[in-house]
Short mmCIF file of C-alpha atoms and ligand atoms in Angstrom, two decimals:
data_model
loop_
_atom_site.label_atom_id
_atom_site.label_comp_id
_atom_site.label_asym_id
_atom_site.label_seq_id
_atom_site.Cartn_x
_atom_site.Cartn_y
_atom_site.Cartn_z
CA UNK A 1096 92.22 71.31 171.46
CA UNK A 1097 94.74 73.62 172.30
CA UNK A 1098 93.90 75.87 175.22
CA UNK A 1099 95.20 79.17 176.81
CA UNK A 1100 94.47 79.45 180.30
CA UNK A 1101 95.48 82.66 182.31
CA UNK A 1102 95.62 82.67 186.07
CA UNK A 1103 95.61 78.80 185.80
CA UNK A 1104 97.43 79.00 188.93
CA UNK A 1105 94.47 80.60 190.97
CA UNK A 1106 91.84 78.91 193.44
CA UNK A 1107 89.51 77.94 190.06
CA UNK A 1108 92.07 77.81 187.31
CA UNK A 1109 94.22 75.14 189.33
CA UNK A 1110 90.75 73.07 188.82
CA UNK A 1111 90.62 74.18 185.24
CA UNK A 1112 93.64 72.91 183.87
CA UNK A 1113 93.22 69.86 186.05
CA UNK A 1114 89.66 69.24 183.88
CA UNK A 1115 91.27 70.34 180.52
CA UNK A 1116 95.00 67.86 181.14
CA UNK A 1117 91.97 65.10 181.67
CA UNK A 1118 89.73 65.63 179.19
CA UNK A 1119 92.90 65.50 176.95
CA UNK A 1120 93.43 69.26 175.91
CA UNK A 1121 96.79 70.78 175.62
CA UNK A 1122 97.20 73.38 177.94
CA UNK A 1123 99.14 76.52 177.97
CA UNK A 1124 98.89 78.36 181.48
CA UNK A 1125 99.72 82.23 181.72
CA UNK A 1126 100.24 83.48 185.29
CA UNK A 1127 102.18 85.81 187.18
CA UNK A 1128 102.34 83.51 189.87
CA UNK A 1129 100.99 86.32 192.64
CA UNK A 1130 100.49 83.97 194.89
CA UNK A 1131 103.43 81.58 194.69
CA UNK A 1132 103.48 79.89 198.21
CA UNK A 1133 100.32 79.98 199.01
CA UNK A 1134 99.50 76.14 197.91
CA UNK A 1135 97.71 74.22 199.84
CA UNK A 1136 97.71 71.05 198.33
CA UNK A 1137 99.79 70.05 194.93
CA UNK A 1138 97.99 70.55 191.37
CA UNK A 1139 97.97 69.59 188.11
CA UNK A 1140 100.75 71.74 185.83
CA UNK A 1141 99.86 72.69 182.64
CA UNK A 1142 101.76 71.55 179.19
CA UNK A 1143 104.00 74.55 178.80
CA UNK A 1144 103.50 77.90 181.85
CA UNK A 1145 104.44 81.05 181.30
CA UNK A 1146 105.27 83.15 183.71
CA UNK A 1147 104.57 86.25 183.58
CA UNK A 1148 102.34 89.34 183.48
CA UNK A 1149 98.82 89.52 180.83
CA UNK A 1150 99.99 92.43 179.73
CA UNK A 1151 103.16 91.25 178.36
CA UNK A 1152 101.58 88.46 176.41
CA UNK A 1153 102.52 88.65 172.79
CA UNK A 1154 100.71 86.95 169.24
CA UNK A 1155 103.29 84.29 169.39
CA UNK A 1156 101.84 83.17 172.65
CA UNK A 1157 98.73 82.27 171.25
CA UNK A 1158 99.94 80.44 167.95
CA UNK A 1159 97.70 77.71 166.99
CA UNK A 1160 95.82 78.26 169.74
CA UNK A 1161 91.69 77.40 169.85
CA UNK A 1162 90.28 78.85 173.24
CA UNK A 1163 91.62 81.42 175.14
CA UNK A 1164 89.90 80.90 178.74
CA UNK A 1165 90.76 84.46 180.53
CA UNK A 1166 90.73 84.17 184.30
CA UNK A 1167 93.42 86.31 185.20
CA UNK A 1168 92.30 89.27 187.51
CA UNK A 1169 92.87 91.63 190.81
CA UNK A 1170 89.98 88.94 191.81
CA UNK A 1171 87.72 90.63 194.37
CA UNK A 1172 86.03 93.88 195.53
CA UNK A 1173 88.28 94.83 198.07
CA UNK A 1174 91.44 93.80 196.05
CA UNK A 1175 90.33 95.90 193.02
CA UNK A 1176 89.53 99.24 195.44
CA UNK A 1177 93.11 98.34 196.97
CA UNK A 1178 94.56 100.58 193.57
CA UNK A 1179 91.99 101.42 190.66
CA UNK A 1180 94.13 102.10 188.28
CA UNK A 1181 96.13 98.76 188.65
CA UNK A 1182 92.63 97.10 188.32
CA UNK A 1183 91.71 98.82 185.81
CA UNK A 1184 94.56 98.16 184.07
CA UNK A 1185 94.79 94.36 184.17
CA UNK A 1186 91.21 93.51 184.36
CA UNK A 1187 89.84 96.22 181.69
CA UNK A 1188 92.37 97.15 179.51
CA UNK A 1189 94.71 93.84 179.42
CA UNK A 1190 91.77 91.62 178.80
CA UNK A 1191 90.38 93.54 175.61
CA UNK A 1192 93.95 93.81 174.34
CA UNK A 1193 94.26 89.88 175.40
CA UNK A 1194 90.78 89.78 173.65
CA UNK A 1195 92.23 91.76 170.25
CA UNK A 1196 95.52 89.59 170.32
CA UNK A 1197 93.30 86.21 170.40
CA UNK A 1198 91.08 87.38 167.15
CA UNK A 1199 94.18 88.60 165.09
CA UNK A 1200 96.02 85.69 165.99
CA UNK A 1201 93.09 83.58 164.27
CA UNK A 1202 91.71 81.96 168.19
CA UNK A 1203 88.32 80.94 167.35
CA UNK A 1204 86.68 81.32 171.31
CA UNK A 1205 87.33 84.17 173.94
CA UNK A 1206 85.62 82.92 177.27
CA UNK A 1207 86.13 86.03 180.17
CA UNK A 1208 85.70 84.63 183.62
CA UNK A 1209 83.24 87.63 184.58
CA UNK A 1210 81.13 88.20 187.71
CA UNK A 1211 77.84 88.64 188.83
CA UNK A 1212 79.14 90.97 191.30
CA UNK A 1213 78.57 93.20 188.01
CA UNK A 1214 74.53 93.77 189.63
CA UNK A 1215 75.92 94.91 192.54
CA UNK A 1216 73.43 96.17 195.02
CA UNK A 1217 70.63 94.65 193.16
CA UNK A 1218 67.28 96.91 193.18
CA UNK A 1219 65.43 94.33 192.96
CA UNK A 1220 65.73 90.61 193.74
CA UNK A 1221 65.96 87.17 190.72
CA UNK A 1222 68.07 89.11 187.88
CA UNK A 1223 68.85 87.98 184.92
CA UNK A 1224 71.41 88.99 182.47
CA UNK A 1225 68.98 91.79 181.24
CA UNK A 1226 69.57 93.18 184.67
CA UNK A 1227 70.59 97.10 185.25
CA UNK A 1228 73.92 97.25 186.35
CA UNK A 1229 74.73 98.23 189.54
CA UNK A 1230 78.44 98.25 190.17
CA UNK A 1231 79.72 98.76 193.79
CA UNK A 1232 83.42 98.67 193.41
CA UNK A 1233 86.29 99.22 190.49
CA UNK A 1234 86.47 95.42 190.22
CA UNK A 1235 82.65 95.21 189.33
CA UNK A 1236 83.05 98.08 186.74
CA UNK A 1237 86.31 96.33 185.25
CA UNK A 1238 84.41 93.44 184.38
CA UNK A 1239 81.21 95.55 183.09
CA UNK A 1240 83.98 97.39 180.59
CA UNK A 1241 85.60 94.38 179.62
CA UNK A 1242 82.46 92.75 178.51
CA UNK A 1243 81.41 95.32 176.70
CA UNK A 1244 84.86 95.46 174.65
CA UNK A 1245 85.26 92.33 173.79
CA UNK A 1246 81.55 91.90 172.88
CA UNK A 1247 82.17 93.96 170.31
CA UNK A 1248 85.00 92.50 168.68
CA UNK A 1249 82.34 89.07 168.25
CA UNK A 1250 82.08 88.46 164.23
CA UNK A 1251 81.68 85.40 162.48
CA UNK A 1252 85.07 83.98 162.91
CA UNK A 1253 85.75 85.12 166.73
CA UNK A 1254 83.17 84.10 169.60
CA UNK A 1255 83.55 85.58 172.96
CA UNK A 1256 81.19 84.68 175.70
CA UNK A 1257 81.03 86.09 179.16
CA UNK A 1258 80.44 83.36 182.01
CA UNK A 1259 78.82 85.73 184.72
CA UNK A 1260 80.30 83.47 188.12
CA UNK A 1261 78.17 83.50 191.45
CA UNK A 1262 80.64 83.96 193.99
CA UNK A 1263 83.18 81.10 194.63
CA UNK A 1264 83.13 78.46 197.64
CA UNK A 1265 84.85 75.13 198.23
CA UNK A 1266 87.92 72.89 198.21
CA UNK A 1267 90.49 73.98 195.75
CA UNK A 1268 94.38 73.26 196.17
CA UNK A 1269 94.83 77.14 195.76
CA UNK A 1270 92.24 77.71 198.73
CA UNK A 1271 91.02 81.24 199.21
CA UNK A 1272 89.44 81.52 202.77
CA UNK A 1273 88.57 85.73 201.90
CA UNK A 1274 84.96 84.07 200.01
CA UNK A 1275 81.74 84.05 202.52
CA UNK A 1276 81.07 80.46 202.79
CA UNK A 1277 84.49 79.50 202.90
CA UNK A 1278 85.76 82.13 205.52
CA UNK A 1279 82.54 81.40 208.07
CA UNK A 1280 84.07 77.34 207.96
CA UNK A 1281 87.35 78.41 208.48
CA UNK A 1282 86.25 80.92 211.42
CA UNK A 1283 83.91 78.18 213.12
CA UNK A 1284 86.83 75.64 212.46
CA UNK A 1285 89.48 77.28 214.04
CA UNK A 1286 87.72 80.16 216.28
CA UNK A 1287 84.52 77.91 217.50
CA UNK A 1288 82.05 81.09 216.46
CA UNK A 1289 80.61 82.02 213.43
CA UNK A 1290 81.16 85.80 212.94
CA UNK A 1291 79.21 87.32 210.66
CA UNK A 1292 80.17 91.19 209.85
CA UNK A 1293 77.00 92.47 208.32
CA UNK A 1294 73.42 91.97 209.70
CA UNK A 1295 73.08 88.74 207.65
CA UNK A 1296 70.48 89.72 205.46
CA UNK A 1297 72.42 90.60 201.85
CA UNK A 1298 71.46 87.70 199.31
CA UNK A 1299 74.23 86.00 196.91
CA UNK A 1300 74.34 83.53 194.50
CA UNK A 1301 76.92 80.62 195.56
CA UNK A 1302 78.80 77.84 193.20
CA UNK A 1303 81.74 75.79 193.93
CA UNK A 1304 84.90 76.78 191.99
CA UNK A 1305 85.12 73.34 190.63
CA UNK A 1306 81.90 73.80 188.96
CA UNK A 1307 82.90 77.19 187.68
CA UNK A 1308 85.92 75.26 186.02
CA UNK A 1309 83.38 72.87 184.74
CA UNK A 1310 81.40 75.84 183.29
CA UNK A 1311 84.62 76.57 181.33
CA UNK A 1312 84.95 73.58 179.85
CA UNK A 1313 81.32 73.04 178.70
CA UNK A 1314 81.29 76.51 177.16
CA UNK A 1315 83.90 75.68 175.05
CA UNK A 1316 82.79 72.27 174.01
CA UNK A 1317 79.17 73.43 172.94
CA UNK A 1318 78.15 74.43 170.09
CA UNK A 1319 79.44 78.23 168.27
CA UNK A 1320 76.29 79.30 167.74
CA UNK A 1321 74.70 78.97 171.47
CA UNK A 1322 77.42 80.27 172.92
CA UNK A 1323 78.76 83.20 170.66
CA UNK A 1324 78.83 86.43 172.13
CA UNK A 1325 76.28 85.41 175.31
CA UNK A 1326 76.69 86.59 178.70
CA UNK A 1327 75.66 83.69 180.72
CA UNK A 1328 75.06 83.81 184.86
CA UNK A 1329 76.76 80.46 186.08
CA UNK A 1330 75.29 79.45 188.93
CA UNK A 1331 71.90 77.62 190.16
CA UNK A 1332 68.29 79.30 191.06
CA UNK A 1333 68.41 77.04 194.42
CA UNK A 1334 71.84 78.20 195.25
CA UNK A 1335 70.94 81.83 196.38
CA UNK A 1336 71.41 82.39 200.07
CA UNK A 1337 71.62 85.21 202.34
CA UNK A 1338 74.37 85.20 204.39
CA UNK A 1339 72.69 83.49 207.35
CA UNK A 1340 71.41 80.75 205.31
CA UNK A 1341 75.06 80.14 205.00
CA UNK A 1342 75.76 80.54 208.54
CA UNK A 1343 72.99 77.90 209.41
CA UNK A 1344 75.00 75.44 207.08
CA UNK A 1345 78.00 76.04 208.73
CA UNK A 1346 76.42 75.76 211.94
CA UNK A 1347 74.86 72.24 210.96
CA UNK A 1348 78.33 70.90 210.36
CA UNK A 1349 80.03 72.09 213.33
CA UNK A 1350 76.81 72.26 215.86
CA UNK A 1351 79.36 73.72 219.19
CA UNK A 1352 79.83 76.73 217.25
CA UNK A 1353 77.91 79.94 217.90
CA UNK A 1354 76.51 82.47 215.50
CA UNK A 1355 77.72 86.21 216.07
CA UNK A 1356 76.34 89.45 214.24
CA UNK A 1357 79.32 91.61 214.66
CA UNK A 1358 77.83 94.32 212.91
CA UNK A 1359 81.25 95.86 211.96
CA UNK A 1360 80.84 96.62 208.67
CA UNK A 1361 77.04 97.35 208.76
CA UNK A 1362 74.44 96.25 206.24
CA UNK A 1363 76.81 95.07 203.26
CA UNK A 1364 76.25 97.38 199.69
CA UNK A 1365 76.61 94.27 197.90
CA UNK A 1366 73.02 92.25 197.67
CA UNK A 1367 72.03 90.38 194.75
CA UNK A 1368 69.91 87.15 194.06
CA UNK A 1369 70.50 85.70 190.84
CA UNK A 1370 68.79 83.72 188.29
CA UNK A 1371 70.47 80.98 186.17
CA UNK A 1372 67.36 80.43 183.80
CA UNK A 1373 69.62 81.12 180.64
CA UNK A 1374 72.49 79.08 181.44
CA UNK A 1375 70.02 75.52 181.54
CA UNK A 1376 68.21 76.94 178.54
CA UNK A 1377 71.77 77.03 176.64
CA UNK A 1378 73.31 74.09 178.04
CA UNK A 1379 70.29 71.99 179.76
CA UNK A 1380 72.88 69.24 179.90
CA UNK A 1381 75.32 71.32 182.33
CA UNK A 1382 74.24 70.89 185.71
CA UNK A 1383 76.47 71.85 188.84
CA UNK A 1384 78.24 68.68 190.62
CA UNK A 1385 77.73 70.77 194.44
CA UNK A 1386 75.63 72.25 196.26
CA UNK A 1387 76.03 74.07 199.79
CA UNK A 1388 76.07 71.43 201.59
CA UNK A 1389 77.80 69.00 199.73
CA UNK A 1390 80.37 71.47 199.58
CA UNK A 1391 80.88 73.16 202.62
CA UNK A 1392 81.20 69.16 203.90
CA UNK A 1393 83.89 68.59 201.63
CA UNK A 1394 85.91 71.59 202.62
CA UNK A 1395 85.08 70.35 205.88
CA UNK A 1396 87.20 67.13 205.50
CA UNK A 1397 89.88 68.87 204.06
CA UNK A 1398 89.91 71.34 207.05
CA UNK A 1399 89.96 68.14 209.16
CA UNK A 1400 92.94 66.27 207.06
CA UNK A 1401 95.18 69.39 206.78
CA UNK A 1402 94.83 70.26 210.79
CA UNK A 1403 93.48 73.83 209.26
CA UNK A 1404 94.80 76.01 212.48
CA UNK A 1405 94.09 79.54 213.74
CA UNK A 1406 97.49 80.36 212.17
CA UNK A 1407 96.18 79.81 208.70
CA UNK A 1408 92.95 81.43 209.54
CA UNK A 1409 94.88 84.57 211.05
CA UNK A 1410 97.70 84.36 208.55
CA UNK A 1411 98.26 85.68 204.97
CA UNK A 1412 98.30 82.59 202.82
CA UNK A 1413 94.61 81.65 202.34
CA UNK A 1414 93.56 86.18 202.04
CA UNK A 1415 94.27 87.30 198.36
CA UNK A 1416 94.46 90.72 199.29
CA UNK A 1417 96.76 90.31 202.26
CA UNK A 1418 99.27 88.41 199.88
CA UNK A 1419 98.61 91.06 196.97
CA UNK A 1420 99.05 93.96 199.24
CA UNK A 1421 102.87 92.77 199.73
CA UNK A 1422 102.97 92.27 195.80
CA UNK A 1423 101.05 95.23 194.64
CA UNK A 1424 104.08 97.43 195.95
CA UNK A 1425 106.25 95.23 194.24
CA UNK A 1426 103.91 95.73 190.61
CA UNK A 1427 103.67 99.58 191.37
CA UNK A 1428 107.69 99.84 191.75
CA UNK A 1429 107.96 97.98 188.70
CA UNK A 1430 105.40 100.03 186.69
CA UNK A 1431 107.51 103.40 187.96
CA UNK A 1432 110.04 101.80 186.54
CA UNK A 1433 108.79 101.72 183.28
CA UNK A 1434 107.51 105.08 182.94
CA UNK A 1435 111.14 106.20 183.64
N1 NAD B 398 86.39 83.48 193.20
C1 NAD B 398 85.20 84.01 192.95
O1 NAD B 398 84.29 84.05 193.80
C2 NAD B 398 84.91 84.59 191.60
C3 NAD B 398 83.58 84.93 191.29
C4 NAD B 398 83.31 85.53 190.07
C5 NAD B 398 84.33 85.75 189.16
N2 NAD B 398 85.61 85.40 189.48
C6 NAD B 398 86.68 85.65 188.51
O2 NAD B 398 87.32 84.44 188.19
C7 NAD B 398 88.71 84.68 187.94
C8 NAD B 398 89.57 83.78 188.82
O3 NAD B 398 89.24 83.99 190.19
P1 NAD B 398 90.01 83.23 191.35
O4 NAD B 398 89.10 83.19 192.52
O5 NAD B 398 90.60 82.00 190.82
O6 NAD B 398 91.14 84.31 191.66
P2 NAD B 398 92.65 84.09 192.20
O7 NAD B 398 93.05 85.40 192.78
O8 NAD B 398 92.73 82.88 193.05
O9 NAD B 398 93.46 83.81 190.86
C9 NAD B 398 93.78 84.81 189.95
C10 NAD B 398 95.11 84.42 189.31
O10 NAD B 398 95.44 85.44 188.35
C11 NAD B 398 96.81 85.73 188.46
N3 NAD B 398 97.04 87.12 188.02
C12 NAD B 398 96.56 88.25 188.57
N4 NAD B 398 96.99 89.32 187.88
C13 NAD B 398 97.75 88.84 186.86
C14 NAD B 398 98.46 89.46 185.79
N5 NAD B 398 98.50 90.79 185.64
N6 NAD B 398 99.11 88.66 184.91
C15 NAD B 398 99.10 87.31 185.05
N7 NAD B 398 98.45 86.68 186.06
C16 NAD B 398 97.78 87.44 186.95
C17 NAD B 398 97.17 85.53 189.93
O11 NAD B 398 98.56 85.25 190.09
C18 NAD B 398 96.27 84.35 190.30
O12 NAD B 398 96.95 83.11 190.19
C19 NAD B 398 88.93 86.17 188.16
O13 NAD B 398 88.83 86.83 186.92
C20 NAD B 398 87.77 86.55 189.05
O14 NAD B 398 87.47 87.92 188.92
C21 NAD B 398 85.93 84.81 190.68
#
């Protein structure tokens, strides 16, 4: 198949195209490279990149194209709050044009990388996809918008579906170190304590980005009809920990560090514990490759084989929004420059 991947060159599409190139798909990676030097290890290129920005992607970019997989994003709370309207305007409004481009151009399957985030501070514990929204942040209502857009561009000869992530952990070449289980690792790695900023309590739903990618993959291998137009959470029932649970994990791996509430940002907004009940009643032959554990001891290793230091805890590389807040004033100067 021929696939479209944008932000292939993020911490889970670098694992994407890596699955697709082996599984023998052609791959055509869109990406405005926002984090160019940030690598941590080397990764799989797709079959042809472009370079450049979703909202300048044009029909003839998706010629004879068969899945569009849209990752492409301002990619976290705190990113998304950094400038609304930017977020707005690539996660919302780019995606359902992306979306609208895809169907005229005769794509057959949309899949958005959404985000459970999307139930925000839950009222109530084990949603499912039925689940009141809750949004706590720009990037949580971009995604709630976007799904609702493309959802209804669905007919019978364009199938979008919606893969509702659990937040992110693990080993990817494009590490991110700004995710909870990843950043209290890093912090007992290099620091020796554990330093948790809320009180510890907030639940959330955990899966490793190379699962995620995996998720991808299966979604557009099954069936039309069990996937078309579904909003799916990805993620695991026994993968929902608060964020001491996590802490004890970390803790297990590297026993010398300490645990320390640092109460700095006070009890977090975001709390949500997630079911996955849908996702093994669609695909009961999907199941995830990690858990925590498993997981956090792989990133572990890597930490290990790298010499992960205080530097790259400290530093820019491994924090999205540090790295976009140099490049958002570069995207704002350019976007004055068009209005002029
Ligand atoms: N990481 C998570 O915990 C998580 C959880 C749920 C959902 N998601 C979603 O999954 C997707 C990928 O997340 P990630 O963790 O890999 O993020 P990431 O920040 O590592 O990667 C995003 C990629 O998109 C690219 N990009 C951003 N804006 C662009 C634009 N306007 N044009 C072209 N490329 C652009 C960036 O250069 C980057 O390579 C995002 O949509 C994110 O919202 C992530």
């Amino acid at each position: 198949m021929k696939v479209f991947v944008t932000g292939h060159r993020g911490y889970i599409g670098v694992h994407l195209v890596d699955l697709l190139k082996q599984a023998g798909h052609t791959v055509i990676g869109c990406d405005l490279n926002l984090f160019e030097g940030c690598e941590w290890e080397s990764f799989t290129l797709p079959d042809q990149e472009l370079v450049k920005d979703i909202r300048e992607i044009t029909p003839g970019d998706l010629d004879g194209v068969d899945c569009v997989m849209h990752l492409a994003a301002i990619s976290n709370d705190p990113m998304g709050d950094l400038n609304p309207e930017i977020t707005y305007s690539i996660n919302r409004d780019a995606s359902i044009n992306l979306a609208k481009m895809a169907k005229q151009a005769g794509v057959e399957r949309f899949l958005f990388s959404s985000s459970c985030s999307i139930y925000g501070k839950g009222e109530s514990l084990d949603l499912d996809e039925n689940a009141r929204f809750n949004p706590v942040s720009a990037y949580a209502v971009s995604k709630i918008e976007t799904e609702a857009g493309v959802k209804a561009l669905a007919d019978e000869h364009f199938s979008p579906a919606f893969l509702r992530n659990a937040t992110a952990y693990g080993h990817s070449p494009m590490l991110r170190i700004d995710l909870v289980a990843n950043n209290l690792l890093a912090c007992a790695y290099t620091r020796g304590d554990i330093r948790i900023m809320s009180d510890g309590t907030p639940w959330r739903p955990l899966v490793h980005c190379k699962d995620i990618a995996r998720a991808f993959v299966a979604f557009m291998e099954a069936p039309r009809e069990v996937i078309h137009n579904q909003a799916v959470n990805i993620g695991a029932n026994e993968e929902n920990y608060q964020v001491r649970d996590v802490a004890d994990r970390v803790k297990a791996l590297i026993p010398s560090a300490n645990i320390v509430y640092t109460g700095e940002v006070g009890a977090d907004p975001r709390n949500y514990r997630v079911k996955f009940d849908l996702l093994n009643k669609l695909l009961p032959d999907f199941k995830l490759e990690y858990h925590l554990e498993s997981g956090l001891e792989e990133l572990y290793k890597k930490f290990v084989e790298h010499g992960f230091s205080i530097e790259d805890f400290e530093g820019d590389r491994f924090i999205r929004l540090r790295t976009l807040k140099k490049r958002l004033y570069k995207l704002e100067k350019d976007e004055a420059a068009h209005l002029v």
